[in-house]
PDB file of C-alpha atoms in Angstrom:
ATOM      1  CA  MET A   1     -44.780  -9.771  32.640  1.00 38.00           C
ATOM      2  CA  GLU A   2     -41.226 -10.600  33.487  1.00 39.00           C
ATOM      3  CA  THR A   3     -38.210 -10.594  31.097  1.00 42.00           C
ATOM      4  CA  GLY A   4     -35.122 -11.676  30.638  1.00 41.00           C
ATOM      5  CA  SER A   5     -33.698 -15.480  31.852  1.00 39.00           C
ATOM      6  CA  PRO A   6     -34.082 -16.370  34.939  1.00 40.00           C
ATOM      7  CA  ASP A   7     -29.957 -16.223  34.962  1.00 43.00           C
ATOM      8  CA  ASP A   8     -30.052 -12.343  34.035  1.00 43.00           C
ATOM      9  CA  THR A   9     -28.737 -11.542  37.699  1.00 42.00           C
ATOM     10  CA  GLY A  10     -28.789  -7.380  36.205  1.00 40.00           C
ATOM     11  CA  THR A  11     -25.119  -6.952  37.480  1.00 39.00           C
ATOM     12  CA  ALA A  12     -24.222  -6.215  33.523  1.00 39.00           C
ATOM     13  CA  GLY A  13     -26.256  -3.233  33.679  1.00 39.00           C
ATOM     14  CA  ALA A  14     -24.557  -2.489  36.914  1.00 38.00           C
ATOM     15  CA  THR A  15     -21.481  -2.759  35.539  1.00 37.00           C
ATOM     16  CA  ARG A  16     -22.151  -0.883  32.775  1.00 37.00           C
ATOM     17  CA  ALA A  17     -24.002   2.440  34.626  1.00 39.00           C
ATOM     18  CA  ALA A  18     -20.452   2.140  36.912  1.00 40.00           C
ATOM     19  CA  ASP A  19     -18.415   1.932  33.920  1.00 42.00           C
ATOM     20  CA  GLY A  20     -20.302   5.343  33.047  1.00 43.00           C
ATOM     21  CA  ALA A  21     -21.157   3.904  29.659  1.00 43.00           C
ATOM     22  CA  SER A  22     -24.681   3.732  28.947  1.00 41.00           C
ATOM     23  CA  PRO A  23     -26.239  -0.487  27.650  1.00 41.00           C
ATOM     24  CA  ALA A  24     -26.736   1.914  24.518  1.00 42.00           C
ATOM     25  CA  ASP A  25     -23.587   2.315  24.285  1.00 44.00           C
ATOM     26  CA  GLN A  26     -22.087  -1.543  24.692  1.00 44.00           C
ATOM     27  CA  PRO A  27     -22.045  -3.949  22.279  1.00 45.00           C
ATOM     28  CA  SER A  28     -24.729  -6.127  21.848  1.00 46.00           C
ATOM     29  CA  PRO A  29     -24.882 -10.534  22.412  1.00 47.00           C
ATOM     30  CA  PRO A  30     -25.229 -12.166  18.724  1.00 48.00           C
ATOM     31  CA  ARG A  31     -29.052 -13.388  18.790  1.00 48.00           C
ATOM     32  CA  PRO A  32     -30.329 -16.625  19.678  1.00 47.00           C
ATOM     33  CA  ALA A  33     -31.462 -19.188  16.840  1.00 47.00           C
ATOM     34  CA  GLY A  34     -34.580 -18.919  16.246  1.00 45.00           C
ATOM     35  CA  PRO A  35     -37.294 -20.201  13.945  1.00 49.00           C
ATOM     36  CA  ALA A  36     -36.235 -18.684  11.386  1.00 50.00           C
ATOM     37  CA  GLY A  37     -33.118 -19.853  11.481  1.00 46.00           C
ATOM     38  CA  PRO A  38     -28.823 -18.989  12.632  1.00 50.00           C
ATOM     39  CA  ALA A  39     -29.457 -14.763  13.964  1.00 53.00           C
ATOM     40  CA  ARG A  40     -27.309 -12.132  11.750  1.00 61.00           C
ATOM     41  CA  GLU A  41     -24.206 -10.550  14.275  1.00 72.00           C
ATOM     42  CA  GLU A  42     -24.338  -6.689  14.303  1.00 81.00           C
ATOM     43  CA  PRO A  43     -22.595  -4.788  12.296  1.00 84.00           C
ATOM     44  CA  VAL A  44     -18.769  -3.727  14.301  1.00 88.00           C
ATOM     45  CA  TRP A  45     -19.178   0.229  12.689  1.00 91.00           C
ATOM     46  CA  THR A  46     -15.749   1.853  12.578  1.00 91.00           C
ATOM     47  CA  GLY A  47     -16.519   6.141  12.221  1.00 92.00           C
ATOM     48  CA  LEU A  48     -14.947   8.330  10.412  1.00 93.00           C
ATOM     49  CA  PRO A  49     -11.471   9.954  11.970  1.00 93.00           C
ATOM     50  CA  PRO A  50     -11.638  13.156  13.572  1.00 93.00           C
ATOM     51  CA  GLY A  51      -9.365  14.931   9.847  1.00 92.00           C
ATOM     52  CA  LEU A  52     -11.935  14.993   8.670  1.00 94.00           C
ATOM     53  CA  LEU A  53     -14.635  17.255  10.936  1.00 95.00           C
ATOM     54  CA  ARG A  54     -11.128  19.666  11.395  1.00 95.00           C
ATOM     55  CA  MET A  55     -11.262  19.210   7.719  1.00 95.00           C
ATOM     56  CA  ARG A  56     -14.279  20.443   7.310  1.00 95.00           C
ATOM     57  CA  ARG A  57     -14.430  22.995  10.368  1.00 95.00           C
ATOM     58  CA  LEU A  58     -11.214  25.112   9.223  1.00 95.00           C
ATOM     59  CA  LEU A  59     -13.478  25.623   5.745  1.00 95.00           C
ATOM     60  CA  LEU A  60     -15.701  26.537   7.194  1.00 94.00           C
ATOM     61  CA  VAL A  61     -13.983  28.915   9.847  1.00 93.00           C
ATOM     62  CA  VAL A  62     -12.235  30.826   6.266  1.00 94.00           C
ATOM     63  CA  TRP A  63     -15.491  30.449   3.922  1.00 91.00           C
ATOM     64  CA  LEU A  64     -17.331  32.586   6.455  1.00 89.00           C
ATOM     65  CA  GLY A  65     -15.164  34.884   8.806  1.00 85.00           C
ATOM     66  CA  LEU A  66     -14.291  36.409   4.839  1.00 87.00           C
ATOM     67  CA  LEU A  67     -18.284  36.761   5.483  1.00 85.00           C
ATOM     68  CA  THR A  68     -18.010  38.296   8.309  1.00 83.00           C
ATOM     69  CA  LEU A  69     -15.138  40.394   7.388  1.00 81.00           C
ATOM     70  CA  ALA A  70     -17.389  41.725   4.300  1.00 80.00           C
ATOM     71  CA  ALA A  71     -20.346  41.613   6.144  1.00 77.00           C
ATOM     72  CA  GLY A  72     -19.775  44.228   9.079  1.00 74.00           C
ATOM     73  CA  VAL A  73     -16.860  46.469   7.057  1.00 75.00           C
ATOM     74  CA  LEU A  74     -18.067  47.560   3.864  1.00 74.00           C
ATOM     75  CA  PRO A  75     -21.285  48.836   5.055  1.00 72.00           C
ATOM     76  CA  ALA A  76     -19.301  50.498   7.974  1.00 67.00           C
ATOM     77  CA  LEU A  77     -17.303  52.126   5.198  1.00 69.00           C
ATOM     78  CA  PHE A  78     -19.632  52.947   3.404  1.00 70.00           C
ATOM     79  CA  LEU A  79     -23.012  53.066   5.167  1.00 76.00           C
ATOM     80  CA  ALA A  80     -22.736  54.235   8.832  1.00 73.00           C
ATOM     81  CA  PRO A  81     -21.015  51.916  12.049  1.00 71.00           C
ATOM     82  CA  LEU A  82     -24.463  51.110  12.488  1.00 70.00           C
ATOM     83  CA  TRP A  83     -24.859  48.732   9.919  1.00 69.00           C
ATOM     84  CA  ALA A  84     -21.170  46.236  10.755  1.00 70.00           C
ATOM     85  CA  ALA A  85     -24.174  44.849  13.063  1.00 74.00           C
ATOM     86  CA  LEU A  86     -24.595  42.116   9.917  1.00 74.00           C
ATOM     87  CA  ALA A  87     -21.162  40.515  10.865  1.00 77.00           C
ATOM     88  CA  LEU A  88     -23.641  39.247  13.567  1.00 82.00           C
ATOM     89  CA  LEU A  89     -25.689  36.965  10.802  1.00 85.00           C
ATOM     90  CA  PRO A  90     -22.384  35.275   9.591  1.00 84.00           C
ATOM     91  CA  LEU A  91     -21.360  34.849  13.263  1.00 88.00           C
ATOM     92  CA  ALA A  92     -24.591  33.273  13.857  1.00 90.00           C
ATOM     93  CA  LEU A  93     -24.881  30.801  11.104  1.00 92.00           C
ATOM     94  CA  LEU A  94     -20.388  30.141  12.153  1.00 91.00           C
ATOM     95  CA  ALA A  95     -21.405  29.038  15.466  1.00 93.00           C
ATOM     96  CA  TRP A  96     -24.491  26.495  14.258  1.00 94.00           C
ATOM     97  CA  GLY A  97     -22.302  25.159  11.309  1.00 94.00           C
ATOM     98  CA  TRP A  98     -19.794  24.878  13.797  1.00 95.00           C
ATOM     99  CA  VAL A  99     -22.396  22.188  16.348  1.00 95.00           C
ATOM    100  CA  MET A 100     -23.842  20.772  13.035  1.00 95.00           C
ATOM    101  CA  LEU A 101     -21.007  20.030  11.170  1.00 95.00           C
ATOM    102  CA  GLY A 102     -19.696  17.813  14.243  1.00 95.00           C
ATOM    103  CA  ARG A 103     -23.219  16.200  14.200  1.00 95.00           C
ATOM    104  CA  ASN A 104     -22.994  15.155  11.154  1.00 94.00           C
ATOM    105  CA  TRP A 105     -19.384  13.642  11.054  1.00 95.00           C
ATOM    106  CA  ARG A 106     -20.399  11.482  14.034  1.00 95.00           C
ATOM    107  CA  SER A 107     -23.121  10.166  11.632  1.00 94.00           C
ATOM    108  CA  TRP A 108     -20.688   8.331   9.587  1.00 94.00           C
ATOM    109  CA  ARG A 109     -19.435   5.472  10.481  1.00 94.00           C
ATOM    110  CA  TYR A 110     -19.153   2.174   7.715  1.00 94.00           C
ATOM    111  CA  ALA A 111     -19.360  -1.854   8.734  1.00 93.00           C
ATOM    112  CA  GLU A 112     -17.717  -4.635   6.533  1.00 91.00           C
ATOM    113  CA  ARG A 113     -20.105  -7.153   6.426  1.00 89.00           C
ATOM    114  CA  ALA A 114     -19.370 -11.322   4.641  1.00 85.00           C
ATOM    115  CA  ASP A 115     -21.771 -10.370   2.040  1.00 87.00           C
ATOM    116  CA  ASP A 116     -21.727  -6.345   1.810  1.00 89.00           C
ATOM    117  CA  LEU A 117     -20.627  -3.469   2.761  1.00 90.00           C
ATOM    118  CA  LEU A 118     -23.253  -0.676   5.271  1.00 92.00           C
ATOM    119  CA  ILE A 119     -22.701   2.917   4.648  1.00 93.00           C
ATOM    120  CA  SER A 120     -24.427   5.314   7.256  1.00 93.00           C
ATOM    121  CA  ARG A 121     -25.074   8.602   7.907  1.00 94.00           C
ATOM    122  CA  GLY A 122     -27.418  11.324   8.800  1.00 92.00           C
ATOM    123  CA  VAL A 123     -28.768  13.467  11.397  1.00 89.00           C
ATOM    124  CA  LEU A 124     -32.409  13.604  11.164  1.00 89.00           C
ATOM    125  CA  TRP A 125     -32.894  11.249   8.652  1.00 91.00           C
ATOM    126  CA  ARG A 126     -30.964   8.221   9.073  1.00 92.00           C
ATOM    127  CA  GLU A 127     -29.153   6.524   5.148  1.00 92.00           C
ATOM    128  CA  GLU A 128     -28.159   3.250   5.308  1.00 91.00           C
ATOM    129  CA  THR A 129     -26.746   2.157   2.150  1.00 88.00           C
ATOM    130  CA  VAL A 130     -25.917  -1.591   1.323  1.00 88.00           C
ATOM    131  CA  VAL A 131     -23.534  -1.913  -1.133  1.00 88.00           C
ATOM    132  CA  PRO A 132     -22.996  -5.776  -1.855  1.00 87.00           C
ATOM    133  CA  TYR A 133     -19.502  -6.543  -2.760  1.00 86.00           C
ATOM    134  CA  GLY A 134     -20.884  -9.110  -5.703  1.00 83.00           C
ATOM    135  CA  ARG A 135     -22.057  -6.188  -7.853  1.00 84.00           C
ATOM    136  CA  MET A 136     -19.020  -3.572  -7.276  1.00 85.00           C
ATOM    137  CA  GLN A 137     -17.966  -3.485 -10.919  1.00 86.00           C
ATOM    138  CA  LEU A 138     -15.221  -0.173  -9.740  1.00 89.00           C
ATOM    139  CA  VAL A 139     -13.335   1.272  -6.170  1.00 91.00           C
ATOM    140  CA  GLU A 140     -11.442   3.728  -6.560  1.00 92.00           C
ATOM    141  CA  VAL A 141      -9.321   6.167  -4.022  1.00 94.00           C
ATOM    142  CA  THR A 142      -9.519  10.224  -4.489  1.00 93.00           C
ATOM    143  CA  SER A 143      -7.831  13.155  -2.267  1.00 93.00           C
ATOM    144  CA  GLY A 144      -7.341  16.430  -3.256  1.00 92.00           C
ATOM    145  CA  PRO A 145      -5.624  18.877  -2.660  1.00 94.00           C
ATOM    146  CA  VAL A 146      -7.578  19.882   1.065  1.00 92.00           C
ATOM    147  CA  GLU A 147      -7.809  16.045   1.715  1.00 93.00           C
ATOM    148  CA  ARG A 148      -4.203  15.623   0.527  1.00 93.00           C
ATOM    149  CA  HIS A 149      -3.225  18.099   3.440  1.00 93.00           C
ATOM    150  CA  PHE A 150      -5.064  17.213   6.377  1.00 93.00           C
ATOM    151  CA  GLY A 151      -3.451  13.343   5.217  1.00 94.00           C
ATOM    152  CA  LEU A 152      -6.770  12.252   3.838  1.00 95.00           C
ATOM    153  CA  ALA A 153      -8.411  10.113   1.247  1.00 95.00           C
ATOM    154  CA  SER A 154     -12.078   9.268   0.348  1.00 94.00           C
ATOM    155  CA  VAL A 155     -13.590   5.804  -1.347  1.00 94.00           C
ATOM    156  CA  GLN A 156     -15.467   5.840  -3.852  1.00 92.00           C
ATOM    157  CA  LEU A 157     -17.308   2.749  -4.941  1.00 90.00           C
ATOM    158  CA  HIS A 158     -19.283   2.534  -8.675  1.00 88.00           C
ATOM    159  CA  THR A 159     -21.819  -0.331  -9.003  1.00 83.00           C
ATOM    160  CA  ALA A 160     -24.027  -1.386 -11.570  1.00 78.00           C
ATOM    161  CA  ALA A 161     -26.695   0.824 -10.723  1.00 75.00           C
ATOM    162  CA  ALA A 162     -26.362   4.113  -9.405  1.00 72.00           C
ATOM    163  CA  ALA A 163     -28.321   4.490  -7.136  1.00 70.00           C
ATOM    164  CA  THR A 164     -26.251   2.046  -5.313  1.00 67.00           C
ATOM    165  CA  ASP A 165     -23.047   4.118  -5.740  1.00 78.00           C
ATOM    166  CA  ALA A 166     -21.343   4.813  -2.516  1.00 88.00           C
ATOM    167  CA  THR A 167     -18.734   7.354  -0.856  1.00 91.00           C
ATOM    168  CA  ILE A 168     -16.706   7.003   2.217  1.00 93.00           C
ATOM    169  CA  PRO A 169     -15.381  10.614   2.788  1.00 94.00           C
ATOM    170  CA  GLY A 170     -12.341  12.067   5.086  1.00 92.00           C
ATOM    171  CA  LEU A 171     -10.279   8.160   5.745  1.00 94.00           C
ATOM    172  CA  ASP A 172      -6.617   7.857   6.509  1.00 94.00           C
ATOM    173  CA  PRO A 173      -5.126   7.113   3.489  1.00 94.00           C
ATOM    174  CA  ALA A 174      -3.014   3.819   4.363  1.00 94.00           C
ATOM    175  CA  GLU A 175      -7.014   2.776   5.562  1.00 94.00           C
ATOM    176  CA  ALA A 176      -8.933   4.256   2.040  1.00 93.00           C
ATOM    177  CA  GLU A 177      -5.881   2.031   0.853  1.00 94.00           C
ATOM    178  CA  ARG A 178      -7.217  -1.472   2.587  1.00 93.00           C
ATOM    179  CA  LEU A 179     -10.301  -1.186   2.282  1.00 93.00           C
ATOM    180  CA  ARG A 180     -10.149  -0.635  -1.652  1.00 92.00           C
ATOM    181  CA  ASP A 181      -7.693  -4.020  -1.616  1.00 92.00           C
ATOM    182  CA  ARG A 182     -10.426  -5.865   0.521  1.00 91.00           C
ATOM    183  CA  LEU A 183     -13.488  -4.930  -1.231  1.00 89.00           C
ATOM    184  CA  THR A 184     -11.729  -5.292  -5.077  1.00 88.00           C
ATOM    185  CA  GLU A 185     -10.220  -8.410  -3.665  1.00 88.00           C
ATOM    186  CA  LEU A 186     -13.918  -9.534  -2.768  1.00 86.00           C
ATOM    187  CA  GLY A 187     -15.992  -7.857  -4.959  1.00 81.00           C
ATOM    188  CA  GLU A 188     -13.957 -10.263  -7.560  1.00 82.00           C
ATOM    189  CA  ALA A 189     -14.585 -13.363  -5.520  1.00 80.00           C
ATOM    190  CA  ARG A 190     -18.044 -13.126  -5.322  1.00 74.00           C
ATOM    191  CA  SER A 191     -18.717 -12.210  -9.489  1.00 69.00           C
ATOM    192  CA  ALA A 192     -17.161 -14.957 -10.288  1.00 64.00           C
ATOM    193  CA  GLY A 193     -19.087 -16.855  -8.449  1.00 60.00           C
ATOM    194  CA  LEU A 194     -16.354 -18.047  -5.249  1.00 48.00           C
TER     195      LEU A 194
END
């Protein structure tokens, strides 16, 4: 059984392979309208900036570095030098956490569509939250002292149902403010019925 259209000569796949990108990395064209009605275009996803990953990894190194020192130095001083091997446990946890933070950071993304905001996250269990603009009651930008030091801010979305509240962490402050203003404007327009 043959798939595709007669006009499909297979050059798109060859071009993608020549570019070094896999076909999964390429945006898919809009699907044609079928019997169920017009096709929905795929959302344009936006990832989080690398500053969030740097901040989380630095915090991991600081906390587990202190734990490594405590696990290695204190038992060696008070018990025996052989007990300093306990420091290997936090070091292994540090290596595992470093990798997992990278995977978690890559999993976060958001997309603005015509009627709602999509937020996708999760490595093992993917979670996608759809927040309709008309249901938003409050959109706020927050930034704690550590986030401010790294030049980051978070956007928190509050809706009528607490189950659909959502947060987009680690954005650049300018992008967070732009997103807040746009979501507030769209939320007001949708709730007014425009």
